[in-house]
PDB file of C-alpha atoms in Angstrom:
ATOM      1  CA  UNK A 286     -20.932  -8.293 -48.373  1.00 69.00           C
ATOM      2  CA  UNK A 287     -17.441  -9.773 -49.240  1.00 78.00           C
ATOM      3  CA  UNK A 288     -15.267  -8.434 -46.697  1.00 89.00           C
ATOM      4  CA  UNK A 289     -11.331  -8.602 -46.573  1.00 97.00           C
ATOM      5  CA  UNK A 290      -8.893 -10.433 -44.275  1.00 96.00           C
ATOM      6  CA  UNK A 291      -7.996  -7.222 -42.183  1.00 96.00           C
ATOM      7  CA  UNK A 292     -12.016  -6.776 -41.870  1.00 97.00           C
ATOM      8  CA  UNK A 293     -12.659 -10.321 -40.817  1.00 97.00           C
ATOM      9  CA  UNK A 294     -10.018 -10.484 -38.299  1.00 97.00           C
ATOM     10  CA  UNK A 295     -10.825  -6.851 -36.871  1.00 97.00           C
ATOM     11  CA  UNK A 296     -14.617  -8.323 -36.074  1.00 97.00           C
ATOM     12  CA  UNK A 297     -13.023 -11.441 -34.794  1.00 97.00           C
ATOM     13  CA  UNK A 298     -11.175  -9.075 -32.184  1.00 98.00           C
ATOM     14  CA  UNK A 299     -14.046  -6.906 -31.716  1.00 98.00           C
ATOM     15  CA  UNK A 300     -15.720 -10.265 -30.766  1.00 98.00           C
ATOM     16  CA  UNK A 301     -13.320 -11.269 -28.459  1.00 98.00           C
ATOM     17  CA  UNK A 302     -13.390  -8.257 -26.905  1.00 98.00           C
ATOM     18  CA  UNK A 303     -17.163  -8.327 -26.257  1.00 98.00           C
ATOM     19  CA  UNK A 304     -17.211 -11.886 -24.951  1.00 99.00           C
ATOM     20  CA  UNK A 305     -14.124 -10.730 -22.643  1.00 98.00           C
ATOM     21  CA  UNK A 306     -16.110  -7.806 -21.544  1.00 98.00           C
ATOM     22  CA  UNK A 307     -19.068  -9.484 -21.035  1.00 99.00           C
ATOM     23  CA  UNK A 308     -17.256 -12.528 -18.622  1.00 99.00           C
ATOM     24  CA  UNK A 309     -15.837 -10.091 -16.855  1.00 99.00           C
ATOM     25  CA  UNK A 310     -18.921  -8.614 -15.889  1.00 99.00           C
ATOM     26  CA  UNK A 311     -20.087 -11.815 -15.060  1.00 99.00           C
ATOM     27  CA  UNK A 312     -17.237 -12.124 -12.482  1.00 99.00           C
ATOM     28  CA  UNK A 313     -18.287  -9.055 -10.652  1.00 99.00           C
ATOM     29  CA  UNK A 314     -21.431  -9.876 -10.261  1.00 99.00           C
ATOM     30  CA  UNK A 315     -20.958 -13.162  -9.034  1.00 99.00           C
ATOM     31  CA  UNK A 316     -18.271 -11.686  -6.567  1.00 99.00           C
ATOM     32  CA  UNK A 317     -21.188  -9.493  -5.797  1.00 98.00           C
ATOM     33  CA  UNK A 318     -23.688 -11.752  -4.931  1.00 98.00           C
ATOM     34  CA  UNK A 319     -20.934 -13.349  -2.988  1.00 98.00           C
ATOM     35  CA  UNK A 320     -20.056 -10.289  -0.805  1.00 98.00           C
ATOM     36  CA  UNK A 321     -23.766  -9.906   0.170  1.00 98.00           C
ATOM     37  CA  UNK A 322     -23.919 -13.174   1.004  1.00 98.00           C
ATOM     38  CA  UNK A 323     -21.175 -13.036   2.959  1.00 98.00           C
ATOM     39  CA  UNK A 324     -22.746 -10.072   4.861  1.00 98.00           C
ATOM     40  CA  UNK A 325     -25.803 -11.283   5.402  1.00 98.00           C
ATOM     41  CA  UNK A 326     -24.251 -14.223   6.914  1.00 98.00           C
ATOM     42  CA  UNK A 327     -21.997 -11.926   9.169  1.00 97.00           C
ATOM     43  CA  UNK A 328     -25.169  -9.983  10.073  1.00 96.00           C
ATOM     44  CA  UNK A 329     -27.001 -13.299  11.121  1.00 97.00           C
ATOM     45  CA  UNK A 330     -24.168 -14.371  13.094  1.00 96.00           C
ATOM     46  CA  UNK A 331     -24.146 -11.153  15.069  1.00 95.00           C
ATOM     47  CA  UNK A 332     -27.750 -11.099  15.729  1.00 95.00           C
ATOM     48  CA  UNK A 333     -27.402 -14.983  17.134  1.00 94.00           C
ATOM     49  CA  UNK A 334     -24.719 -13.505  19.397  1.00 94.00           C
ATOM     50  CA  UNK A 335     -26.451 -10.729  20.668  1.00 93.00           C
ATOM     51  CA  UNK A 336     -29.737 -12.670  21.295  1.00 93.00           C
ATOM     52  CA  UNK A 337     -27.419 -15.210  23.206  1.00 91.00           C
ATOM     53  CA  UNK A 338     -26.257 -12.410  25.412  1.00 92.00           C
ATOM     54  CA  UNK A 339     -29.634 -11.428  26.130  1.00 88.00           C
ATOM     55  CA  UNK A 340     -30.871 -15.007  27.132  1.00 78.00           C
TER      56      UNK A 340
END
């Protein structure tokens, strides 16, 4: 279907807008994975101190 210049560049936004959206949620979720690394290391660490203390 022929569509006119106000149609074309409202699906060019809309675009945008999904490929925004969808980086974005690619950030969080790597920030994610990062904060569970980052606990898991935190957790690891406290278990080697504790099993320090009890050697």
């Amino acid at each position: 279907a022929p569509q006119t210049k106000d149609e074309l560049i409202r699906e060019l936004h809309l675009q945008r807008a999904v490929e925004e959206e969808e980086k974005a949620k690619k950030k969080r979720e790597e920030e994610r994975l990062l904060e569970e690394q980052k606990a898991k290391k935190a957790a690891l660490t406290a278990t080697k101190i504790s099993i320090n203390r009890q050697i």
